[in-house]
Coordinates of C-alpha atoms in Angstrom, one line a residue:
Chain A
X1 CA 3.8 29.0 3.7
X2 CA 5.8 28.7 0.6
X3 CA 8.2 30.8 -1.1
X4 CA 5.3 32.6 -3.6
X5 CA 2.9 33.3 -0.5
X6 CA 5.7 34.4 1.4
X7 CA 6.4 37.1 -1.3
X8 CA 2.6 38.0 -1.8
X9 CA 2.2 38.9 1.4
X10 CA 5.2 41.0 1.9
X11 CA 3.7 44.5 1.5
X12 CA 1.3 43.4 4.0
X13 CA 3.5 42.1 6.6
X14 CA 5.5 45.9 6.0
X15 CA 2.5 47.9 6.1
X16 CA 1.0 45.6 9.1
X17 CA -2.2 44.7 6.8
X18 CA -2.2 41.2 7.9
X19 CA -4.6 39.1 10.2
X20 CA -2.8 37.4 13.5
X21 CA -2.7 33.7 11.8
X22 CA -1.0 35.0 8.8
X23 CA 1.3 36.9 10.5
X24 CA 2.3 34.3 12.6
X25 CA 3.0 32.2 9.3
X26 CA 4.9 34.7 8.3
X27 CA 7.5 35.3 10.9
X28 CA 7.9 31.7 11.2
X29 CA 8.5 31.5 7.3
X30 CA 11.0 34.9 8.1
X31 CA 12.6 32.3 11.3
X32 CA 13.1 29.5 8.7
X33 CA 14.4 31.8 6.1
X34 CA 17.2 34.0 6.5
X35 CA 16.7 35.2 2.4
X36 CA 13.1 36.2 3.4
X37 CA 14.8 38.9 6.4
X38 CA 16.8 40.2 3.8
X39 CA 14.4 40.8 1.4
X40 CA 11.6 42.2 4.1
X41 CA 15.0 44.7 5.3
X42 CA 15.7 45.6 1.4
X43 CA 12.0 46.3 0.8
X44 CA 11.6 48.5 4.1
X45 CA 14.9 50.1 3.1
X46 CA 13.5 50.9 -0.6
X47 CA 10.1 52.5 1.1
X48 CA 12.3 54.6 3.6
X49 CA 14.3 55.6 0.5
X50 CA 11.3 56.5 -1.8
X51 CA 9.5 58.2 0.9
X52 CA 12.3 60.5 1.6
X53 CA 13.2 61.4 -2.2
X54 CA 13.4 65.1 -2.4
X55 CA 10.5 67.2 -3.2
X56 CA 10.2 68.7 -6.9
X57 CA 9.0 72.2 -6.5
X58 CA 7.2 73.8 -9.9
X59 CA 9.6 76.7 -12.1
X60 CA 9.0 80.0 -11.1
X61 CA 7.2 80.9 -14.5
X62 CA 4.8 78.0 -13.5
X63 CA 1.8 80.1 -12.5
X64 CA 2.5 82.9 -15.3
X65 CA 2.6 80.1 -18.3
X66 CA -0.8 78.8 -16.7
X67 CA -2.3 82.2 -16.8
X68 CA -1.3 82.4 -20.1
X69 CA -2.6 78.8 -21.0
X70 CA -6.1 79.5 -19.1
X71 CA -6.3 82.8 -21.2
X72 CA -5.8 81.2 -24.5
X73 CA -8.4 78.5 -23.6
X74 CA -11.0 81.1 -23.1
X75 CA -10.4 83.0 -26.0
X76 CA -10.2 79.9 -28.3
X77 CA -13.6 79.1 -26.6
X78 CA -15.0 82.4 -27.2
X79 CA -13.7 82.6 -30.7
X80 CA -14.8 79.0 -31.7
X81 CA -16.4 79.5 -34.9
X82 CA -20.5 78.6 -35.2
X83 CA -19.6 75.5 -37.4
X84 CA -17.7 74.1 -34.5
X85 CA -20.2 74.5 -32.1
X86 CA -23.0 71.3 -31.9
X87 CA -26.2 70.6 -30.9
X88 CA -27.6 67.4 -29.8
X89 CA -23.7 66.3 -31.0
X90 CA -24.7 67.2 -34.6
X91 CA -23.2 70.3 -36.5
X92 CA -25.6 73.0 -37.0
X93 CA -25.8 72.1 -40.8
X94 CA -26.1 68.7 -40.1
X95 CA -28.8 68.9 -37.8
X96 CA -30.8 71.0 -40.3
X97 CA -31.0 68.4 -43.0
X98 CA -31.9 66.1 -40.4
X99 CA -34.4 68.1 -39.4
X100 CA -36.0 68.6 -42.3
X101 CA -35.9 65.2 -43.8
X102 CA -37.9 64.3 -40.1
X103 CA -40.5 66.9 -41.1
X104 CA -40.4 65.0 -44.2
X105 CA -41.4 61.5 -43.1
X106 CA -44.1 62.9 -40.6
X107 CA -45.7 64.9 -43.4
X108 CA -45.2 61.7 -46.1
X109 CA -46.5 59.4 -43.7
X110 CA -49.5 61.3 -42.6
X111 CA -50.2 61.7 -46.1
X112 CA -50.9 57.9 -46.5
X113 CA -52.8 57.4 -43.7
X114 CA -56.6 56.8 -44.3
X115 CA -58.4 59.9 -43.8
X116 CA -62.2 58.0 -43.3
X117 CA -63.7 54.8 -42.5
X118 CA -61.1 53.8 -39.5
X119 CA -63.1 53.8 -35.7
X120 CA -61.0 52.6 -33.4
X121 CA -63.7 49.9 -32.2
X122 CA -64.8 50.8 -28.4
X123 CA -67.3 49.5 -25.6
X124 CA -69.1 52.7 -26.5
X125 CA -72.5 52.2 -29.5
X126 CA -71.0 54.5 -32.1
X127 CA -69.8 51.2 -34.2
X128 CA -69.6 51.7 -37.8
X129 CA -70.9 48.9 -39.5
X130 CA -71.4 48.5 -43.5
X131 CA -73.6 46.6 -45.5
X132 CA -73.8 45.6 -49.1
X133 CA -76.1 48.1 -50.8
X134 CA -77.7 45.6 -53.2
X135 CA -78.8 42.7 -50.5
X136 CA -82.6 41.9 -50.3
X137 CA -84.4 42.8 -47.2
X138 CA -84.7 39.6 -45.0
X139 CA -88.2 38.7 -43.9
X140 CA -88.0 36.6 -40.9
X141 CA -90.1 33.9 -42.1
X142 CA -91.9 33.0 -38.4
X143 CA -93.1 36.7 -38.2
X144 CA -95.8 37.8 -39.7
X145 CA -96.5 40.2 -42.0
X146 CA -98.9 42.5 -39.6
X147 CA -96.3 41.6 -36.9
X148 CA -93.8 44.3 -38.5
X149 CA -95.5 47.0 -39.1
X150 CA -94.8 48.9 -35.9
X151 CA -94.2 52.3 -37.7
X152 CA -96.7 54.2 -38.7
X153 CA -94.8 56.5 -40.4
X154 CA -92.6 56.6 -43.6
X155 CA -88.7 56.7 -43.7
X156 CA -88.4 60.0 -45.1
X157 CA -90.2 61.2 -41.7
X158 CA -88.1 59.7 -39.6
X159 CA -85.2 61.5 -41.3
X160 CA -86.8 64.9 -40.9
X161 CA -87.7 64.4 -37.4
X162 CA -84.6 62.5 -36.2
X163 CA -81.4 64.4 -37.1
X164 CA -79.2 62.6 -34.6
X165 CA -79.7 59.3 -35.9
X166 CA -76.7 57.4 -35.7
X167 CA -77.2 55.8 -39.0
X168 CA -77.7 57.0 -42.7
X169 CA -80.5 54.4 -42.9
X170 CA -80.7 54.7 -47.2
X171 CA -76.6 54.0 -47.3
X172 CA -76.8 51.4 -44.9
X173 CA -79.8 49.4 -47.6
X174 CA -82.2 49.9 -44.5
X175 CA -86.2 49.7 -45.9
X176 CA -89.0 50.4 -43.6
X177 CA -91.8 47.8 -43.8
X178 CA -94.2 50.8 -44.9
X179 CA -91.9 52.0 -48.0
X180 CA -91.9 48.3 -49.0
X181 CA -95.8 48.5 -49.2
Chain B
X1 CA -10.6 85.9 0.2
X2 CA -8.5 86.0 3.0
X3 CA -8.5 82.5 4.7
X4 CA -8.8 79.8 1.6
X5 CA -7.0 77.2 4.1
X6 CA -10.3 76.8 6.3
X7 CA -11.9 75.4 2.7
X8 CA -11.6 71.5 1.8
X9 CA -11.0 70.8 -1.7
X10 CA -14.1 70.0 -2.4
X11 CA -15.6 73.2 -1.0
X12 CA -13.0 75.3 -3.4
X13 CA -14.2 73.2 -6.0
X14 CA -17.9 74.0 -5.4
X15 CA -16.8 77.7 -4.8
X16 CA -14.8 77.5 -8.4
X17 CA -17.6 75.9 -9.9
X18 CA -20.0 78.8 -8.9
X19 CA -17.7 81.1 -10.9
X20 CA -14.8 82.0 -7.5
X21 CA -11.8 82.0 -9.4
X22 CA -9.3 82.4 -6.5
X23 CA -10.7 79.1 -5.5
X24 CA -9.1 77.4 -8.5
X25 CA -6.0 79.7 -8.0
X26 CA -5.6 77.8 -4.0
X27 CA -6.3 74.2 -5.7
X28 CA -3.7 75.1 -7.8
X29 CA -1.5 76.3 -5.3
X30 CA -2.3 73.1 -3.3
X31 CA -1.4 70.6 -5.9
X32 CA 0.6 71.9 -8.5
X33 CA 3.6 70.4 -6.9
X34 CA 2.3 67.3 -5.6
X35 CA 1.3 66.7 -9.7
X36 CA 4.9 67.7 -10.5
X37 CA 6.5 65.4 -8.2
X38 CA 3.8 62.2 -9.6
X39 CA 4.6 63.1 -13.1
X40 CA 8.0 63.6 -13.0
X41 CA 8.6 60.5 -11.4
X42 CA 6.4 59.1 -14.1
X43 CA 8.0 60.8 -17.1
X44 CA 11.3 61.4 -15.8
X45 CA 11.6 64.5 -17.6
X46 CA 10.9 68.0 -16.0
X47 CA 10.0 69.7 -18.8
X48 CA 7.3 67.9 -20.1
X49 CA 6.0 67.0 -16.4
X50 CA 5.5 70.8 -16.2
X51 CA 3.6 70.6 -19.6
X52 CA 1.6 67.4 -18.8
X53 CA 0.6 69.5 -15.1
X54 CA -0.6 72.6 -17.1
X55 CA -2.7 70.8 -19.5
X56 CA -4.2 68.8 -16.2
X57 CA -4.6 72.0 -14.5
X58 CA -6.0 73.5 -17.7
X59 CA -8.4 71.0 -18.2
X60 CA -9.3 71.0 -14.3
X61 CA -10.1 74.8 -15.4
X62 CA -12.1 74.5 -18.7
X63 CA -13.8 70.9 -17.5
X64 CA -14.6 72.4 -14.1
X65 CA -18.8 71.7 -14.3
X66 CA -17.4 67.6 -15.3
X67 CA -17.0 67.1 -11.4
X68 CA -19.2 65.7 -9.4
X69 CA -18.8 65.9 -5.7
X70 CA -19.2 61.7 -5.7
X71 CA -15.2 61.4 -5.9
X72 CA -12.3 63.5 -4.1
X73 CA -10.7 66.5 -5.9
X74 CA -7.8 64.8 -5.2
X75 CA -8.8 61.7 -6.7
X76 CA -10.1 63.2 -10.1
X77 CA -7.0 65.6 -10.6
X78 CA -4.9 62.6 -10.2
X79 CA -6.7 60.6 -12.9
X80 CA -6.6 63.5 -15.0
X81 CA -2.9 63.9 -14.9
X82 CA -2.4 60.2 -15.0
X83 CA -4.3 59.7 -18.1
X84 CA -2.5 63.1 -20.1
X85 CA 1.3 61.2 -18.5
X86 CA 0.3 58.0 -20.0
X87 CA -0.6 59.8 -23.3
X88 CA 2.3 61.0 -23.2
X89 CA 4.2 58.0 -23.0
X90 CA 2.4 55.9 -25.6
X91 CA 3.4 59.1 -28.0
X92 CA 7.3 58.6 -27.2
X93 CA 6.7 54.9 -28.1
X94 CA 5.5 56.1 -31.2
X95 CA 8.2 58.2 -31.6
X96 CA 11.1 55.8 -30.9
X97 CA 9.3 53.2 -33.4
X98 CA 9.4 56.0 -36.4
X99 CA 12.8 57.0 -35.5
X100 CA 14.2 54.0 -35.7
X101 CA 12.0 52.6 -38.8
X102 CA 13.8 56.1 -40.2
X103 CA 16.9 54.4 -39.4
X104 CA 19.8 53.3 -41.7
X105 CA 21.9 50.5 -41.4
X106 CA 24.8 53.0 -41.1
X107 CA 23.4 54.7 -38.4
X108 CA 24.6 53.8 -34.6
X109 CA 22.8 55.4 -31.2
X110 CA 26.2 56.7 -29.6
X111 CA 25.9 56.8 -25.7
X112 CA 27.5 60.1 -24.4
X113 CA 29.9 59.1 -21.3
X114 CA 29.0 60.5 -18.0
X115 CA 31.4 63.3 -17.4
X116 CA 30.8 63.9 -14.0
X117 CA 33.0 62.7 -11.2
X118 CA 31.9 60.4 -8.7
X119 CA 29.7 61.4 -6.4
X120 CA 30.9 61.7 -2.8
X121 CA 29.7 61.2 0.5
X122 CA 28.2 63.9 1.1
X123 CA 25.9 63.7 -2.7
X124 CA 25.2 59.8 -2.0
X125 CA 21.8 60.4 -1.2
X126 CA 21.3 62.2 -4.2
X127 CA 22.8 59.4 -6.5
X128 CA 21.0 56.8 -4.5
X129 CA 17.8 59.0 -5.7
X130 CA 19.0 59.2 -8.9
X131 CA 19.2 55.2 -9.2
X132 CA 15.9 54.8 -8.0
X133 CA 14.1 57.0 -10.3
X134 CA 16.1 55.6 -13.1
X135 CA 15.0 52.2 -12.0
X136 CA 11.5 53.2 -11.3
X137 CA 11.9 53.8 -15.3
X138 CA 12.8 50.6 -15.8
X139 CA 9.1 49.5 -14.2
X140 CA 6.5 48.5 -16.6
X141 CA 3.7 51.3 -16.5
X142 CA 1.1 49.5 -14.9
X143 CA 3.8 48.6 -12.2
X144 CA 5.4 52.1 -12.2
X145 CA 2.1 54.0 -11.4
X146 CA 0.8 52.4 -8.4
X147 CA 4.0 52.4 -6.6
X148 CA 4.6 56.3 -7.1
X149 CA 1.4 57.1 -5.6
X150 CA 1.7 54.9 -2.9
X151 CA 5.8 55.4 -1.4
X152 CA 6.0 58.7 -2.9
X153 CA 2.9 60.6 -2.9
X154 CA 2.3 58.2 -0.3
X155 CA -1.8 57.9 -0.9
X156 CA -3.8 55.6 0.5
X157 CA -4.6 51.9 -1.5
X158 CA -8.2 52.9 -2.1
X159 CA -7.4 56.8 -3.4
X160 CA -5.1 54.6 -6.0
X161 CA -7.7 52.4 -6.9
X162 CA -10.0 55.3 -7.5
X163 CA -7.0 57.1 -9.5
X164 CA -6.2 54.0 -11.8
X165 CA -9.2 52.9 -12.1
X166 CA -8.4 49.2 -11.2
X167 CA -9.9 47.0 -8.5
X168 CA -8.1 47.6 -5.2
X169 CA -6.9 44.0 -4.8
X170 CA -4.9 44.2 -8.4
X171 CA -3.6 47.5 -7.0
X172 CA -2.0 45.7 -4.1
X173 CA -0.4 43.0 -5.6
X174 CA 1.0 45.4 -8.1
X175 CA 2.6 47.8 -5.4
X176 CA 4.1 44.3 -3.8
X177 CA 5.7 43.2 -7.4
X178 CA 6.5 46.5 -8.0
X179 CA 8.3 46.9 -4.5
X180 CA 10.6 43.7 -5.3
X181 CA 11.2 44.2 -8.6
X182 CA 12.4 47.8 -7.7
X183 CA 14.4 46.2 -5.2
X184 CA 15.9 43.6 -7.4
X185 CA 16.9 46.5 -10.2
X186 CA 18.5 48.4 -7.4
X187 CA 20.8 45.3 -6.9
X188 CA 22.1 44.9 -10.2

């Protein structure tokens, strides 16, 4: 043990804080060194000295002046004006604006939104598809002619009877074989 | 309430906390002087360790719903004090600074001669006292905290920790350089 670990461990050898094998380092370090006895006696001297340093009691107006303290604190705190008080950490005034410039965004950005033609695409039929109004109707050329007609009824029926088709058949360019005839 | 002694601090707290004023009237019965005596020793000046208590013990009042039962009473009164003592110092550094930036080249600090006789046998202990707290001045801040609570409020290493915030082995080491440069002051 050397001179700097003798001194770190000096509180600990006091206060008995230190394992057997250091300990025993110690003392034989304190053996070797008369300097270290001295300073281990000074230090315990300095604790015994510190430890028995007289006792400061509080002034006798101690209590009263805390009373007096406490009762200011409350009143200050009951008088605190509305502008001090916050919400969220923001003034009242301050809040407000932001507030209202919030409302603000929402209501701009709901305004630019699309208000039609978005479906959120889902496993479920209801897709919304589009087509070009003007295409021609494409015959598949290895069916034949007699083949298609399956309805024997006109478009215009099928809109009167069915009114929960899923499609507007005229806005999608839709043409039953009969209305071509 | 006639028997606040059978009451830990904690449970006073919890009672004061709940709205039982006389609860914080025996917390501040129980450590009004113990916070004197750290502060003083701190400050070394009686008049504003009474001030720096009453803010502490203030604050303990106003700030009462900012405990939580997770640390000791003891523990967060401490820090409280600690932190308003150290304020209080960094403001007399201040202070000095502007004073003597305020300063003129004809201006000299005088030092007022100690008129009082030699002490006596029978005041030794006293002046012994007197040379430690002057020396505990002397003691950096960091050094001069951790040594007050330990050999004269005489806590234990851990409560300190807590108090000052700093891990428990730097609060050790600091106690044992603070013990020898105390020791090496009081030889000079």
């Amino acid at each position: 043990m050397d001179r700097y670990q003798f001194e770190d461990c000096l509180s600990d050898y006091i206060e008995n804080n230190l394992g057997p094998s250091k300990r025993k380092e110690f003392e034989e370090y304190l053996k070797a060194h008369s300097s270290g006895e001295e300073l281990v006696d000074s230090v315990c001297e300095l604790m015994d000295s510190m430890k028995s340093m007289s006792e400061i009691k509080a002034s006798p107006d101690f209590m009263g002046k805390l009373q007096q303290r406490i009762e200011a604190e409350k009143n200050r705190l009951l008088l605190q004006s509305p502008e001090k008080r916050t919400y969220l950490g923001f003034a009242p005034f301050h809040l407000g604006i932001m507030v209202v410039v919030l409302v603000g965004l929402i209501f701009v950005g709901m305004e630019l939104l699309p208000t039609n033609g978005i479906k959120i695409p889902t496993a479920q039929p209801n897709i919304e598809l589009s087509f070009p109004q003007d295409l021609p109707v494409p015959v598949p050329p290895d069916i034949k002619k007699d083949e298609m007609v399956t309805l024997e009824q006109d478009s215009s029926a099928i809109k009167d009877q069915d009114t929960k088709a899923p499609f507007d058949l005229d806005k999608r360019g839709a043409t039953f074989v009969k209305d071509q005839k | 309430m006639a028997n606040q002694f059978q009451f830990t601090d904690e449970e006073l707290m919890a009672r004061f906390q709940s709205g039982d004023e006389n609860a914080y009237n025996e917390l501040v019965f129980r450590y009004r002087d113990r916070l004197i005596n750290f502060i003083y020793r701190f400050v070394n000046d009686m008049e504003q360790a009474e001030d720096i208590v009453q803010d502490t013990l203030t604050k303990v009042f106003t700030h009462r719903h900012y405990y939580k039962e997770i640390a000791k009473v003891s523990t967060w009164i401490y820090t409280i004090a600690g932190n308003y003592a150290k304020t209080e110092l960094r403001k007399r550094k201040r202070r000095k600074i502007t004073q003597l930036s305020h300063m003129g080249k004809e201006d000299k600090v005088y030092e007022i001669p100690d008129t009082e006789q030699e002490p006596d046998i029978g005041v030794h202990v006293q002046f012994s006292e007197q040379k430690i707290q002057n020396a505990l001045q002397s003691l950096p801040s960091h050094f001069r905290s951790p040594i007050i609570l330990r050999d004269i409020q005489e806590l234990s290493y851990e409560d300190i920790s807590k108090i000052l915030d700093v891990p428990l082995g730097t609060v050790k080491s600091r106690i044992n350089r603070a013990r020898q440069q105390l020791k090496s002051k009081l030889k000079e």
